PDB file of C-alpha atoms in Angstrom:
ATOM      1  CA  ASP L   1     161.813  58.701 114.105  1.00  0.00           C
ATOM      2  CA  ALA L   2     159.298  59.165 116.895  1.00  0.00           C
ATOM      3  CA  GLY L   3     160.707  60.410 120.140  1.00  0.00           C
ATOM      4  CA  VAL L   4     160.064  59.069 123.611  1.00  0.00           C
ATOM      5  CA  ILE L   5     156.316  58.770 124.035  1.00  0.00           C
ATOM      6  CA  GLN L   6     154.691  59.160 127.420  1.00  0.00           C
ATOM      7  CA  SER L   7     151.097  58.813 128.526  1.00  0.00           C
ATOM      8  CA  PRO L   8     149.012  60.212 129.981  1.00  0.00           C
ATOM      9  CA  ARG L   9     150.227  63.761 129.471  1.00  0.00           C
ATOM     10  CA  HIS L  10     148.095  65.053 132.301  1.00  0.00           C
ATOM     11  CA  GLU L  11     146.416  63.208 135.130  1.00  0.00           C
ATOM     12  CA  VAL L  12     144.432  64.431 138.099  1.00  0.00           C
ATOM     13  CA  THR L  13     143.569  61.795 140.642  1.00  0.00           C
ATOM     14  CA  GLU L  14     142.335  61.539 144.176  1.00  0.00           C
ATOM     15  CA  MET L  15     144.544  60.597 147.049  1.00  0.00           C
ATOM     16  CA  GLY L  16     144.637  56.848 147.533  1.00  0.00           C
ATOM     17  CA  GLN L  17     144.068  55.974 143.900  1.00  0.00           C
ATOM     18  CA  GLU L  18     146.479  53.978 141.813  1.00  0.00           C
ATOM     19  CA  VAL L  19     148.345  55.854 139.098  1.00  0.00           C
ATOM     20  CA  THR L  20     150.098  54.229 136.154  1.00  0.00           C
ATOM     21  CA  LEU L  21     152.401  56.217 133.900  1.00  0.00           C
ATOM     22  CA  ARG L  22     153.574  54.754 130.618  1.00  0.00           C
ATOM     23  CA  CYS L  23     156.603  55.185 128.421  1.00  0.00           C
ATOM     24  CA  LYS L  24     157.536  53.972 124.958  1.00  0.00           C
ATOM     25  CA  PRO L  25     161.268  54.415 124.317  1.00  0.00           C
ATOM     26  CA  ILE L  26     162.861  55.393 121.048  1.00  0.00           C
ATOM     27  CA  SER L  27     163.354  52.260 118.967  1.00  0.00           C
ATOM     28  CA  GLY L  28     166.789  50.764 119.523  1.00  0.00           C
ATOM     29  CA  HIS L  29     167.411  52.573 122.791  1.00  0.00           C
ATOM     30  CA  ASP L  30     168.286  50.080 125.485  1.00  0.00           C
ATOM     31  CA  TYR L  31     168.579  52.389 128.476  1.00  0.00           C
ATOM     32  CA  LEU L  32     165.439  53.843 130.027  1.00  0.00           C
ATOM     33  CA  PHE L  33     165.271  56.333 132.869  1.00  0.00           C
ATOM     34  CA  TRP L  34     162.410  57.608 134.997  1.00  0.00           C
ATOM     35  CA  TYR L  35     162.805  61.075 136.510  1.00  0.00           C
ATOM     36  CA  ARG L  36     160.565  63.152 138.739  1.00  0.00           C
ATOM     37  CA  GLN L  37     160.633  66.958 138.616  1.00  0.00           C
ATOM     38  CA  THR L  38     159.316  69.255 141.326  1.00  0.00           C
ATOM     39  CA  MET L  39     160.064  72.832 142.245  1.00  0.00           C
ATOM     40  CA  MET L  40     161.394  71.825 145.630  1.00  0.00           C
ATOM     41  CA  ARG L  41     163.592  68.888 144.658  1.00  0.00           C
ATOM     42  CA  GLY L  42     164.417  69.542 141.034  1.00  0.00           C
ATOM     43  CA  LEU L  43     165.039  66.580 138.726  1.00  0.00           C
ATOM     44  CA  GLU L  44     165.414  63.322 140.626  1.00  0.00           C
ATOM     45  CA  LEU L  45     166.413  60.034 139.056  1.00  0.00           C
ATOM     46  CA  LEU L  46     163.997  57.394 140.294  1.00  0.00           C
ATOM     47  CA  ILE L  47     165.159  54.266 138.463  1.00  0.00           C
ATOM     48  CA  TYR L  48     166.892  53.195 135.302  1.00  0.00           C
ATOM     49  CA  PHE L  49     166.823  50.054 133.191  1.00  0.00           C
ATOM     50  CA  ASN L  50     169.265  48.484 130.784  1.00  0.00           C
ATOM     51  CA  ASN L  51     167.948  45.882 128.355  1.00  0.00           C
ATOM     52  CA  ASN L  52     164.697  45.778 130.339  1.00  0.00           C
ATOM     53  CA  VAL L  53     166.491  44.978 133.616  1.00  0.00           C
ATOM     54  CA  PRO L  54     166.337  47.461 136.528  1.00  0.00           C
ATOM     55  CA  ILE L  55     169.895  48.538 137.271  1.00  0.00           C
ATOM     56  CA  ASP L  56     169.495  51.144 139.974  1.00  0.00           C
ATOM     57  CA  ASP L  57     166.291  51.883 141.844  1.00  0.00           C
ATOM     58  CA  SER L  58     167.870  53.733 144.740  1.00  0.00           C
ATOM     59  CA  GLY L  59     165.942  56.869 143.863  1.00  0.00           C
ATOM     60  CA  MET L  60     162.519  55.294 144.203  1.00  0.00           C
ATOM     61  CA  PRO L  61     161.048  57.200 147.136  1.00  0.00           C
ATOM     62  CA  GLU L  62     159.193  54.396 148.877  1.00  0.00           C
ATOM     63  CA  ASP L  63     157.327  51.145 148.461  1.00  0.00           C
ATOM     64  CA  ARG L  64     154.342  52.900 146.978  1.00  0.00           C
ATOM     65  CA  PHE L  65     156.382  53.367 143.800  1.00  0.00           C
ATOM     66  CA  SER L  66     157.175  50.544 141.423  1.00  0.00           C
ATOM     67  CA  ALA L  67     158.505  50.407 137.870  1.00  0.00           C
ATOM     68  CA  LYS L  68     158.579  47.667 135.281  1.00  0.00           C
ATOM     69  CA  MET L  69     159.902  47.158 131.797  1.00  0.00           C
ATOM     70  CA  PRO L  70     158.296  43.991 130.442  1.00  0.00           C
ATOM     71  CA  ASN L  71     159.837  44.443 126.995  1.00  0.00           C
ATOM     72  CA  ALA L  72     162.052  46.774 125.014  1.00  0.00           C
ATOM     73  CA  SER L  73     159.124  48.884 123.866  1.00  0.00           C
ATOM     74  CA  PHE L  74     157.312  49.658 127.054  1.00  0.00           C
ATOM     75  CA  SER L  75     157.807  50.715 130.646  1.00  0.00           C
ATOM     76  CA  THR L  76     155.446  51.675 133.450  1.00  0.00           C
ATOM     77  CA  LEU L  77     155.808  53.635 136.647  1.00  0.00           C
ATOM     78  CA  LYS L  78     153.094  52.880 139.162  1.00  0.00           C
ATOM     79  CA  ILE L  79     152.155  54.709 142.339  1.00  0.00           C
ATOM     80  CA  GLN L  80     149.835  52.913 144.719  1.00  0.00           C
ATOM     81  CA  PRO L  81     148.351  54.470 146.763  1.00  0.00           C
ATOM     82  CA  SER L  82     148.980  57.988 145.507  1.00  0.00           C
ATOM     83  CA  GLU L  83     149.448  60.930 147.870  1.00  0.00           C
ATOM     84  CA  PRO L  84     149.336  64.712 147.279  1.00  0.00           C
ATOM     85  CA  ARG L  85     153.127  64.915 147.711  1.00  0.00           C
ATOM     86  CA  ASP L  86     153.499  62.742 144.615  1.00  0.00           C
ATOM     87  CA  SER L  87     152.255  65.626 142.492  1.00  0.00           C
ATOM     88  CA  ALA L  88     155.034  66.316 140.003  1.00  0.00           C
ATOM     89  CA  VAL L  89     156.074  65.973 136.390  1.00  0.00           C
ATOM     90  CA  TYR L  90     157.364  62.510 135.634  1.00  0.00           C
ATOM     91  CA  PHE L  91     159.751  62.225 132.727  1.00  0.00           C
ATOM     92  CA  CYS L  92     160.872  59.154 130.885  1.00  0.00           C
ATOM     93  CA  ALA L  93     164.189  59.374 129.037  1.00  0.00           C
ATOM     94  CA  THR L  94     166.116  56.893 126.895  1.00  0.00           C
ATOM     95  CA  ARG L  95     169.495  56.440 125.211  1.00  0.00           C
ATOM     96  CA  ARG L  96     171.274  54.024 122.931  1.00  0.00           C
ATOM     97  CA  GLY L  97     173.794  51.694 124.469  1.00  0.00           C
ATOM     98  CA  ASN L  98     176.725  53.259 122.619  1.00  0.00           C
ATOM     99  CA  GLY L  99     175.372  56.761 122.742  1.00  0.00           C
ATOM    100  CA  ASN L 100     175.724  59.500 125.294  1.00  0.00           C
ATOM    101  CA  THR L 101     172.759  61.786 125.141  1.00  0.00           C
ATOM    102  CA  ILE L 102     169.550  60.877 126.886  1.00  0.00           C
ATOM    103  CA  TYR L 103     166.359  61.970 125.157  1.00  0.00           C
ATOM    104  CA  PHE L 104     163.381  63.020 127.191  1.00  0.00           C
ATOM    105  CA  GLY L 105     159.710  62.488 126.608  1.00  0.00           C
ATOM    106  CA  GLU L 106     157.203  65.292 127.024  1.00  0.00           C
ATOM    107  CA  GLY L 107     156.444  64.286 130.590  1.00  0.00           C
ATOM    108  CA  SER L 108     153.375  63.208 132.523  1.00  0.00           C
ATOM    109  CA  TRP L 109     151.932  65.959 134.717  1.00  0.00           C
ATOM    110  CA  LEU L 110     150.453  64.337 137.788  1.00  0.00           C
ATOM    111  CA  THR L 111     148.255  66.111 140.309  1.00  0.00           C
ATOM    112  CA  VAL L 112     147.024  64.198 143.339  1.00  0.00           C
ATOM    113  CA  VAL L 113     144.238  65.962 145.234  1.00  0.00           C
TER     114      VAL L 113
ATOM    115  CA  GLU U   1     176.616  60.810 147.009  1.00  0.00           C
ATOM    116  CA  LEU U   2     177.180  62.786 143.847  1.00  0.00           C
ATOM    117  CA  LYS U   3     176.106  66.405 144.090  1.00  0.00           C
ATOM    118  CA  VAL U   4     175.741  68.738 141.156  1.00  0.00           C
ATOM    119  CA  GLU U   5     175.359  72.412 141.921  1.00  0.00           C
ATOM    120  CA  GLN U   6     174.674  75.273 139.597  1.00  0.00           C
ATOM    121  CA  ASN U   7     174.945  78.967 140.129  1.00  0.00           C
ATOM    122  CA  PRO U   8     173.307  81.252 139.888  1.00  0.00           C
ATOM    123  CA  LEU U   9     169.868  79.709 140.391  1.00  0.00           C
ATOM    124  CA  PHE U  10     168.192  82.695 138.823  1.00  0.00           C
ATOM    125  CA  LEU U  11     169.613  85.104 136.296  1.00  0.00           C
ATOM    126  CA  SER U  12     167.960  88.136 134.839  1.00  0.00           C
ATOM    127  CA  MET U  13     169.959  89.907 132.200  1.00  0.00           C
ATOM    128  CA  GLN U  14     169.597  92.498 129.513  1.00  0.00           C
ATOM    129  CA  GLU U  15     169.690  91.640 125.863  1.00  0.00           C
ATOM    130  CA  GLY U  16     173.140  92.052 124.399  1.00  0.00           C
ATOM    131  CA  LYS U  17     174.979  91.241 127.633  1.00  0.00           C
ATOM    132  CA  ASN U  18     177.313  88.345 128.350  1.00  0.00           C
ATOM    133  CA  TYR U  19     177.084  86.001 131.287  1.00  0.00           C
ATOM    134  CA  THR U  20     178.308  82.632 132.548  1.00  0.00           C
ATOM    135  CA  ILE U  21     176.482  79.836 134.336  1.00  0.00           C
ATOM    136  CA  TYR U  22     178.583  77.538 136.496  1.00  0.00           C
ATOM    137  CA  CYS U  23     178.152  73.844 137.189  1.00  0.00           C
ATOM    138  CA  ASN U  24     180.177  72.204 139.967  1.00  0.00           C
ATOM    139  CA  TYR U  25     180.082  68.510 140.759  1.00  0.00           C
ATOM    140  CA  SER U  26     181.427  66.485 143.634  1.00  0.00           C
ATOM    141  CA  THR U  27     182.803  63.280 142.146  1.00  0.00           C
ATOM    142  CA  THR U  28     185.101  62.160 139.378  1.00  0.00           C
ATOM    143  CA  SER U  29     183.485  62.327 135.978  1.00  0.00           C
ATOM    144  CA  ASP U  30     184.475  62.935 132.397  1.00  0.00           C
ATOM    145  CA  ARG U  31     180.992  63.224 130.971  1.00  0.00           C
ATOM    146  CA  LEU U  32     178.939  66.335 131.355  1.00  0.00           C
ATOM    147  CA  TYR U  33     175.777  67.409 129.583  1.00  0.00           C
ATOM    148  CA  TRP U  34     173.859  70.631 129.218  1.00  0.00           C
ATOM    149  CA  TYR U  35     170.115  70.732 128.666  1.00  0.00           C
ATOM    150  CA  ARG U  36     167.570  73.445 128.097  1.00  0.00           C
ATOM    151  CA  GLN U  37     163.997  73.412 129.357  1.00  0.00           C
ATOM    152  CA  ASP U  38     161.326  75.882 128.307  1.00  0.00           C
ATOM    153  CA  PRO U  39     158.407  76.429 130.719  1.00  0.00           C
ATOM    154  CA  GLY U  40     156.010  73.513 130.659  1.00  0.00           C
ATOM    155  CA  LYS U  41     158.155  71.618 128.176  1.00  0.00           C
ATOM    156  CA  SER U  42     160.564  68.747 128.074  1.00  0.00           C
ATOM    157  CA  LEU U  43     164.361  68.886 128.274  1.00  0.00           C
ATOM    158  CA  GLU U  44     166.355  69.397 125.113  1.00  0.00           C
ATOM    159  CA  SER U  45     169.988  68.384 124.784  1.00  0.00           C
ATOM    160  CA  LEU U  46     172.390  71.256 124.076  1.00  0.00           C
ATOM    161  CA  PHE U  47     175.926  69.979 124.581  1.00  0.00           C
ATOM    162  CA  VAL U  48     177.799  66.793 125.373  1.00  0.00           C
ATOM    163  CA  LEU U  49     181.278  67.267 126.866  1.00  0.00           C
ATOM    164  CA  LEU U  50     183.332  64.095 127.072  1.00  0.00           C
ATOM    165  CA  SER U  51     186.856  65.045 128.059  1.00  0.00           C
ATOM    166  CA  ASN U  52     188.887  67.517 130.035  1.00  0.00           C
ATOM    167  CA  GLY U  53     189.211  70.753 128.152  1.00  0.00           C
ATOM    168  CA  ALA U  54     186.302  70.024 125.845  1.00  0.00           C
ATOM    169  CA  VAL U  55     184.648  73.097 124.402  1.00  0.00           C
ATOM    170  CA  LYS U  56     181.467  73.146 122.350  1.00  0.00           C
ATOM    171  CA  GLN U  57     179.725  76.128 120.789  1.00  0.00           C
ATOM    172  CA  GLU U  58     176.310  76.587 119.239  1.00  0.00           C
ATOM    173  CA  GLY U  59     175.185  80.051 118.325  1.00  0.00           C
ATOM    174  CA  ARG U  60     175.426  82.318 121.349  1.00  0.00           C
ATOM    175  CA  LEU U  61     176.117  79.473 123.769  1.00  0.00           C
ATOM    176  CA  MET U  62     179.494  77.958 124.557  1.00  0.00           C
ATOM    177  CA  ALA U  63     180.123  75.173 127.033  1.00  0.00           C
ATOM    178  CA  SER U  64     183.417  74.001 128.488  1.00  0.00           C
ATOM    179  CA  LEU U  65     184.600  71.314 130.868  1.00  0.00           C
ATOM    180  CA  ASP U  66     187.449  71.228 133.393  1.00  0.00           C
ATOM    181  CA  THR U  67     187.427  67.768 134.912  1.00  0.00           C
ATOM    182  CA  LYS U  68     190.261  68.540 137.304  1.00  0.00           C
ATOM    183  CA  ALA U  69     188.331  71.420 138.845  1.00  0.00           C
ATOM    184  CA  ARG U  70     185.073  69.461 138.472  1.00  0.00           C
ATOM    185  CA  LEU U  71     183.596  72.489 136.799  1.00  0.00           C
ATOM    186  CA  SER U  72     181.696  73.222 133.642  1.00  0.00           C
ATOM    187  CA  THR U  73     180.645  76.613 132.367  1.00  0.00           C
ATOM    188  CA  LEU U  74     177.925  77.692 129.978  1.00  0.00           C
ATOM    189  CA  HIS U  75     178.763  81.080 128.530  1.00  0.00           C
ATOM    190  CA  ILE U  76     176.132  83.252 126.943  1.00  0.00           C
ATOM    191  CA  THR U  77     177.276  85.854 124.453  1.00  0.00           C
ATOM    192  CA  ALA U  78     175.111  88.844 123.530  1.00  0.00           C
ATOM    193  CA  ALA U  79     171.973  87.359 125.031  1.00  0.00           C
ATOM    194  CA  VAL U  80     168.675  87.523 123.164  1.00  0.00           C
ATOM    195  CA  HIS U  81     165.156  87.019 124.491  1.00  0.00           C
ATOM    196  CA  ASP U  82     164.852  83.591 122.846  1.00  0.00           C
ATOM    197  CA  LEU U  83     167.497  82.253 125.209  1.00  0.00           C
ATOM    198  CA  SER U  84     165.137  82.676 128.164  1.00  0.00           C
ATOM    199  CA  ALA U  85     164.735  79.182 129.640  1.00  0.00           C
ATOM    200  CA  THR U  86     166.018  76.981 132.445  1.00  0.00           C
ATOM    201  CA  TYR U  87     169.422  75.418 131.849  1.00  0.00           C
ATOM    202  CA  PHE U  88     170.514  72.206 133.500  1.00  0.00           C
ATOM    203  CA  CYS U  89     173.844  70.476 133.642  1.00  0.00           C
ATOM    204  CA  ALA U  90     173.998  66.734 134.230  1.00  0.00           C
ATOM    205  CA  VAL U  91     176.907  64.541 135.262  1.00  0.00           C
ATOM    206  CA  VAL U  92     177.516  60.818 134.987  1.00  0.00           C
ATOM    207  CA  PRO U  93     179.969  59.439 137.569  1.00  0.00           C
ATOM    208  CA  LEU U  94     183.078  57.753 136.227  1.00  0.00           C
ATOM    209  CA  LEU U  95     182.608  54.423 137.940  1.00  0.00           C
ATOM    210  CA  GLY U  96     180.664  52.304 135.472  1.00  0.00           C
ATOM    211  CA  THR U  97     177.211  53.657 136.122  1.00  0.00           C
ATOM    212  CA  TYR U  98     174.775  55.472 133.908  1.00  0.00           C
ATOM    213  CA  LYS U  99     173.118  57.583 136.554  1.00  0.00           C
ATOM    214  CA  TYR U 100     172.651  60.991 134.959  1.00  0.00           C
ATOM    215  CA  ILE U 101     172.487  63.338 137.934  1.00  0.00           C
ATOM    216  CA  PHE U 102     171.066  66.751 137.177  1.00  0.00           C
ATOM    217  CA  GLY U 103     171.978  70.052 138.716  1.00  0.00           C
ATOM    218  CA  THR U 104     169.565  72.426 140.353  1.00  0.00           C
ATOM    219  CA  GLY U 105     168.980  74.366 137.163  1.00  0.00           C
ATOM    220  CA  THR U 106     169.526  78.022 136.316  1.00  0.00           C
ATOM    221  CA  ARG U 107     166.464  79.978 135.325  1.00  0.00           C
ATOM    222  CA  LEU U 108     167.522  82.573 132.800  1.00  0.00           C
ATOM    223  CA  LYS U 109     165.387  85.526 131.850  1.00  0.00           C
ATOM    224  CA  VAL U 110     166.606  87.833 129.122  1.00  0.00           C
ATOM    225  CA  LEU U 111     164.960  91.221 129.204  1.00  0.00           C
ATOM    226  CA  ALA U 112     164.354  93.069 125.989  1.00  0.00           C
TER     227      ALA U 112
END
């Protein structure tokens, strides 16, 4: 079974550009989480979905960030406009409804210059 | 706001030695998770602890949970170089949410 698939793996963009990160969850997993990891702030939960519905977005840093899950197989995290302080690794993670463990993707390494 | 703290943040130890990493959390929970992250890699699940007194062991690692003290420990026995990584604990609050809140991480370096 394929794991959580994220794209792009690496992205370098200029300040002010729009960035879209993508995630394909493990089949059958109905919870999806977006995390951001930086040296200064560690692993921060940005938002999570259950059955494609956003449940808690209290960790989304500001209006420049938005996340969607149009169907059970796909989610996006968008930053518009991007700023240098958004540089981080963004992880997508998923779990089954009756499971416990969350499984992480390989991450998207974002650098905003 | 739930806080999850780990100590130490950094740990350098000799091969063959024993050590313990501590994870304290600030709210009621009966679900605690340990993950490992190698440099530049994703997070890998190590242990799931689901009740007070739970103990899990895998190889040289043993994790335990004391929900009354709001404390989990990750004990390393006879460390080997391959255990060098960053270890995270994560907690899910008891009150009907699925917010996995991660600790600060402990960066472990095992010296040969």
